[in-house]
């Protein structure tokens, strides 16, 4: 059974209601399996919408030669265009899919191959063959669980934007793209307004509010990122001029920074007024594929892509969207650029990751950008709960307000429902059942916002505890599952302490001490107790924050070379408080 869910932002009004609907069992499907069939399918899509139907579907990247034979691609691995026609949409169902979904991803592109590709692109740019190439590679994996559950997890990981779930029988597309390809609203004669919003320019989100603001400011000011954006804006201006009324192409907004959960993205708006007689196939003929996922000039950039990438992109970097009636015989068509998109065949899943490479691109920077972009799918690939661990002493929860404030922030970060009254009720019931003694309480919040609390007897800890210095850097120090406390702890489990050791002392790739696997740390150095700042990459512990407020410790960077000079150590968390510690060196 075919099924579809569309959750698109209104690209022309941030405050407007989203276009949200479901659909099942179309009355017709329109499929293009050859290049010659692509334009006729798009004509049929438009005719159906002008006659009152709603149409949902997609084009693969490999459909490009249907519009320009000089656009080079690999052979497609499925239908070039696929659309479903409905008499009317069904109401959006807010209920989340039952069950969970887990994806086991294979290793991504190896770093030496990545570096070689970047060097090859820069050589081509230096030779004058092109001036930007959007280079990509696929992640591959296997799904365990339900596809709709994975789509729900992807929407939580990448909220907003232009999300679409297309179950087409033999394959499914799960897109949570933040990028608009085009929004075209035309009258019966084809004349109308068209908006494109290319997304080019990326910066990772900061670990703190100050770092985050600085990252956005650096993106806006970066000559390299601005140049990359302008190149694509110019390409889109030229593409739109092919279907635009004279002198109607404009750029009303340039270098807008958009906050996504894991990255800042730079977008610009390019608009035009389409000429009378313009058809949907003409819009695709002028614009497809979007220049933001090809590079510029488009023909030469796509030749480079064909040489560098060994397999078809599929729906990734193609188009996914909705064509619907526009009133009085008109039409409204909204399509995303399917980045942040998972393609599913049976249990096999793929997800493309890429970036625009220019003369100023450095392989190390692009590698970090790819890592930041793939976080959305990693977040969605394994179910997890938000977690707070509190001490319950004589029926009173220690630092209750601070723990709830931290969980509130985590819920906002991960897009989870937060009902404060429901959480308080859950804790009240647990406290009433454990009114005497000392307990370790685990407060959990699941993906649907349902809280649950568990209590375990808390035994006293003998002091001093023994810490052991990690034998390698903690690569996930700046990850979101380090900054926020959850049940996803595989990155910490890899640093489990050896027998006889209380916990492992971690340090980041810059050689800065961060925390231990389940607590913060403090060190007496040069007569002052210091604790690593959040910028080093660590959980903002509730116990740590209390010590800072009291003035018992102050923030200070502690490097590996300083460890030998530390006079005393302490392990700190809200549950156990301050524990004197000694450090066992490897």
mmCIF file of C-alpha atoms in Angstrom, residues 469 505 507-508 510-514 522-528 530-533 536 555-569 583 585:
data_model
loop_
_atom_site.group_PDB
_atom_site.id
_atom_site.type_symbol
_atom_site.label_atom_id
_atom_site.label_comp_id
_atom_site.label_asym_id
_atom_site.label_seq_id
_atom_site.Cartn_x
_atom_site.Cartn_y
_atom_site.Cartn_z
ATOM 1 C CA UNK A 469 43.892 8.745 32.610
ATOM 2 C CA UNK A 505 39.674 10.786 33.196
ATOM 3 C CA UNK A 507 40.766 14.496 27.405
ATOM 4 C CA UNK A 508 39.824 15.913 23.993
ATOM 5 C CA UNK A 510 43.424 19.141 21.633
ATOM 6 C CA UNK A 511 44.926 17.508 24.731
ATOM 7 C CA UNK A 512 42.618 19.311 27.190
ATOM 8 C CA UNK A 513 41.165 17.471 30.209
ATOM 9 C CA UNK A 514 37.362 17.385 29.997
ATOM 10 C CA UNK A 522 38.296 19.320 39.637
ATOM 11 C CA UNK A 523 42.045 19.740 40.112
ATOM 12 C CA UNK A 524 44.123 21.713 42.602
ATOM 13 C CA UNK A 525 46.717 23.468 40.459
ATOM 14 C CA UNK A 526 48.974 26.340 41.548
ATOM 15 C CA UNK A 527 46.944 26.740 44.719
ATOM 16 C CA UNK A 528 43.543 26.996 42.992
ATOM 17 C CA UNK A 530 39.845 24.499 38.754
ATOM 18 C CA UNK A 531 37.336 22.588 36.652
ATOM 19 C CA UNK A 532 37.449 22.440 32.844
ATOM 20 C CA UNK A 533 35.221 24.972 31.021
ATOM 21 C CA UNK A 536 36.577 21.900 26.254
ATOM 22 C CA UNK A 555 36.904 27.377 35.439
ATOM 23 C CA UNK A 556 40.322 26.818 33.923
ATOM 24 C CA UNK A 557 41.779 24.872 31.011
ATOM 25 C CA UNK A 558 43.834 21.906 32.193
ATOM 26 C CA UNK A 559 46.116 20.352 29.580
ATOM 27 C CA UNK A 560 47.823 16.989 29.550
ATOM 28 C CA UNK A 561 51.178 18.618 30.193
ATOM 29 C CA UNK A 562 49.716 20.157 33.386
ATOM 30 C CA UNK A 563 48.629 16.823 34.863
ATOM 31 C CA UNK A 564 51.972 16.112 36.527
ATOM 32 C CA UNK A 565 51.723 19.410 38.448
ATOM 33 C CA UNK A 566 48.245 18.771 39.866
ATOM 34 C CA UNK A 567 48.418 18.610 43.667
ATOM 35 C CA UNK A 568 45.025 17.006 44.285
ATOM 36 C CA UNK A 569 42.059 15.680 42.303
ATOM 37 C CA UNK A 583 45.068 9.700 39.530
ATOM 38 C CA UNK A 585 48.726 7.211 35.168
#
